[in-house]
């Protein structure tokens, strides 16, 4: 199996598989692993590992892995991105430019978002 992990800050930092079923349930509800089935996602946690190794290792000197995911879930709960987009007229299933999406998010959060489009299979999706 070839790994697609890109390390941004600490390539030596290891991801610890999450075993706590309560945390897994909460994390899956907020940050589902859309590139695999739920069972495989919960077992192998490739997406969460990718996110932690890419972003979480950048703050590992302040927040451990558990804290990183806890903060991520709290941020998800505080900012309903899909609601923001719907309120600004951006709906799933339609095509929008990156600027349209960025402006919609910035109008609510006052921060400059960095949305990217990635091919998942044959579909181009916002990441």
mmCIF file of C-alpha atoms in Angstrom:
data_model
loop_
_atom_site.group_PDB
_atom_site.id
_atom_site.type_symbol
_atom_site.label_atom_id
_atom_site.label_comp_id
_atom_site.label_asym_id
_atom_site.label_seq_id
_atom_site.Cartn_x
_atom_site.Cartn_y
_atom_site.Cartn_z
ATOM 1 C CA UNK A 1 0.000 0.000 0.000
ATOM 2 C CA UNK A 2 1.416 3.356 -1.025
ATOM 3 C CA UNK A 3 0.901 6.155 1.458
ATOM 4 C CA UNK A 4 -0.173 9.599 0.278
ATOM 5 C CA UNK A 5 0.840 11.360 3.498
ATOM 6 C CA UNK A 6 2.601 14.698 3.122
ATOM 7 C CA UNK A 7 4.459 15.890 6.192
ATOM 8 C CA UNK A 8 4.387 19.608 6.790
ATOM 9 C CA UNK A 9 6.116 20.013 10.130
ATOM 10 C CA UNK A 10 7.361 16.868 11.825
ATOM 11 C CA UNK A 11 7.873 13.816 9.620
ATOM 12 C CA UNK A 12 9.002 11.773 12.616
ATOM 13 C CA UNK A 13 5.804 12.345 14.616
ATOM 14 C CA UNK A 14 3.724 9.171 14.706
ATOM 15 C CA UNK A 15 -0.051 8.961 14.479
ATOM 16 C CA UNK A 16 -1.635 6.917 17.258
ATOM 17 C CA UNK A 17 -4.731 5.006 16.129
ATOM 18 C CA UNK A 18 -7.776 6.219 18.051
ATOM 19 C CA UNK A 19 -9.390 3.361 19.998
ATOM 20 C CA UNK A 20 -11.947 5.172 22.170
ATOM 21 C CA UNK A 21 -15.356 4.428 20.590
ATOM 22 C CA UNK A 22 -16.900 7.650 21.938
ATOM 23 C CA UNK A 23 -14.198 9.770 20.309
ATOM 24 C CA UNK A 24 -14.433 7.747 17.096
ATOM 25 C CA UNK A 25 -18.192 8.329 16.951
ATOM 26 C CA UNK A 26 -17.839 12.057 17.596
ATOM 27 C CA UNK A 27 -14.980 12.455 15.131
ATOM 28 C CA UNK A 28 -16.742 10.456 12.419
ATOM 29 C CA UNK A 29 -19.891 12.571 12.795
ATOM 30 C CA UNK A 30 -17.934 15.800 12.273
ATOM 31 C CA UNK A 31 -15.071 14.721 10.030
ATOM 32 C CA UNK A 32 -16.093 11.603 8.093
ATOM 33 C CA UNK A 33 -13.531 9.739 6.038
ATOM 34 C CA UNK A 34 -15.246 10.015 2.686
ATOM 35 C CA UNK A 35 -12.669 8.104 0.672
ATOM 36 C CA UNK A 36 -13.559 4.746 2.226
ATOM 37 C CA UNK A 37 -16.432 2.928 3.857
ATOM 38 C CA UNK A 38 -17.208 3.857 7.429
ATOM 39 C CA UNK A 39 -15.951 0.508 8.763
ATOM 40 C CA UNK A 40 -12.627 0.746 6.909
ATOM 41 C CA UNK A 41 -12.292 4.429 7.817
ATOM 42 C CA UNK A 42 -12.795 3.759 11.514
ATOM 43 C CA UNK A 43 -10.415 0.802 11.463
ATOM 44 C CA UNK A 44 -7.524 2.264 9.474
ATOM 45 C CA UNK A 45 -8.124 6.021 10.005
ATOM 46 C CA UNK A 46 -6.055 6.990 6.948
ATOM 47 C CA UNK A 47 -7.742 10.369 6.459
ATOM 48 C CA UNK A 48 -7.401 11.389 10.107
ATOM 49 C CA UNK A 49 -3.798 10.221 10.076
ATOM 50 C CA UNK A 50 -3.167 12.344 6.975
ATOM 51 C CA UNK A 51 -4.760 15.416 8.560
ATOM 52 C CA UNK A 52 -2.845 14.972 11.805
ATOM 53 C CA UNK A 53 0.501 14.396 10.112
ATOM 54 C CA UNK A 54 -0.027 17.305 7.711
ATOM 55 C CA UNK A 55 -1.500 19.839 10.161
ATOM 56 C CA UNK A 56 -1.456 18.445 13.706
ATOM 57 C CA UNK A 57 2.286 17.936 13.806
ATOM 58 C CA UNK A 58 2.694 21.673 13.257
ATOM 59 C CA UNK A 59 1.279 22.341 16.713
ATOM 60 C CA UNK A 60 2.513 19.157 18.420
ATOM 61 C CA UNK A 61 4.754 21.117 20.777
ATOM 62 C CA UNK A 62 1.594 22.738 22.224
ATOM 63 C CA UNK A 63 -1.208 20.224 21.540
ATOM 64 C CA UNK A 64 -0.900 16.455 21.566
ATOM 65 C CA UNK A 65 -2.843 14.356 19.052
ATOM 66 C CA UNK A 66 -5.862 13.986 21.302
ATOM 67 C CA UNK A 67 -6.030 17.739 21.896
ATOM 68 C CA UNK A 68 -5.632 18.412 18.156
ATOM 69 C CA UNK A 69 -8.719 16.360 17.301
ATOM 70 C CA UNK A 70 -10.683 17.775 20.249
ATOM 71 C CA UNK A 71 -9.951 21.331 19.069
ATOM 72 C CA UNK A 72 -10.805 20.347 15.481
ATOM 73 C CA UNK A 73 -14.207 19.051 16.583
ATOM 74 C CA UNK A 74 -14.888 22.198 18.637
ATOM 75 C CA UNK A 75 -14.024 24.379 15.641
ATOM 76 C CA UNK A 76 -16.313 22.300 13.439
ATOM 77 C CA UNK A 77 -19.115 22.769 15.958
ATOM 78 C CA UNK A 78 -18.557 26.524 16.138
ATOM 79 C CA UNK A 79 -18.464 27.144 12.366
ATOM 80 C CA UNK A 80 -21.089 25.405 10.233
ATOM 81 C CA UNK A 81 -19.423 25.721 6.852
ATOM 82 C CA UNK A 82 -22.258 24.113 4.906
ATOM 83 C CA UNK A 83 -24.752 26.505 6.512
ATOM 84 C CA UNK A 84 -22.517 29.464 5.653
ATOM 85 C CA UNK A 85 -22.315 28.360 2.033
ATOM 86 C CA UNK A 86 -26.070 27.723 1.779
ATOM 87 C CA UNK A 87 -26.834 31.122 3.321
ATOM 88 C CA UNK A 88 -24.642 32.745 0.685
ATOM 89 C CA UNK A 89 -26.419 30.857 -2.132
ATOM 90 C CA UNK A 90 -23.816 28.154 -2.679
ATOM 91 C CA UNK A 91 -25.506 24.768 -2.868
ATOM 92 C CA UNK A 92 -24.151 21.233 -3.300
ATOM 93 C CA UNK A 93 -24.365 19.878 -6.824
ATOM 94 C CA UNK A 94 -23.671 23.173 -8.601
ATOM 95 C CA UNK A 95 -20.426 24.649 -9.888
ATOM 96 C CA UNK A 96 -18.792 27.681 -8.284
ATOM 97 C CA UNK A 97 -15.429 29.374 -8.586
ATOM 98 C CA UNK A 98 -12.904 29.319 -5.781
ATOM 99 C CA UNK A 99 -13.359 33.087 -5.424
ATOM 100 C CA UNK A 100 -17.124 32.725 -4.929
ATOM 101 C CA UNK A 101 -16.599 30.120 -2.215
ATOM 102 C CA UNK A 102 -13.822 32.121 -0.549
ATOM 103 C CA UNK A 103 -15.891 35.322 -0.508
ATOM 104 C CA UNK A 104 -18.862 33.494 1.010
ATOM 105 C CA UNK A 105 -16.744 32.041 3.817
ATOM 106 C CA UNK A 106 -14.829 35.271 4.452
ATOM 107 C CA UNK A 107 -18.062 37.291 4.684
ATOM 108 C CA UNK A 108 -19.001 35.320 7.792
ATOM 109 C CA UNK A 109 -15.680 34.305 9.375
ATOM 110 C CA UNK A 110 -13.702 37.458 8.468
ATOM 111 C CA UNK A 111 -10.773 35.150 7.661
ATOM 112 C CA UNK A 112 -9.214 34.374 4.316
ATOM 113 C CA UNK A 113 -10.016 30.731 3.626
ATOM 114 C CA UNK A 114 -7.830 28.579 1.418
ATOM 115 C CA UNK A 115 -10.224 26.210 -0.359
ATOM 116 C CA UNK A 116 -8.719 23.759 -2.820
ATOM 117 C CA UNK A 117 -10.220 21.394 -5.329
ATOM 118 C CA UNK A 118 -8.913 17.842 -5.433
ATOM 119 C CA UNK A 119 -9.757 14.965 -7.705
ATOM 120 C CA UNK A 120 -11.354 12.139 -5.754
ATOM 121 C CA UNK A 121 -11.778 9.360 -8.265
ATOM 122 C CA UNK A 122 -13.111 11.148 -11.326
ATOM 123 C CA UNK A 123 -14.845 13.921 -9.391
ATOM 124 C CA UNK A 124 -13.364 17.277 -8.504
ATOM 125 C CA UNK A 125 -14.280 18.098 -4.901
ATOM 126 C CA UNK A 126 -13.700 20.979 -2.527
ATOM 127 C CA UNK A 127 -11.143 20.124 0.170
#
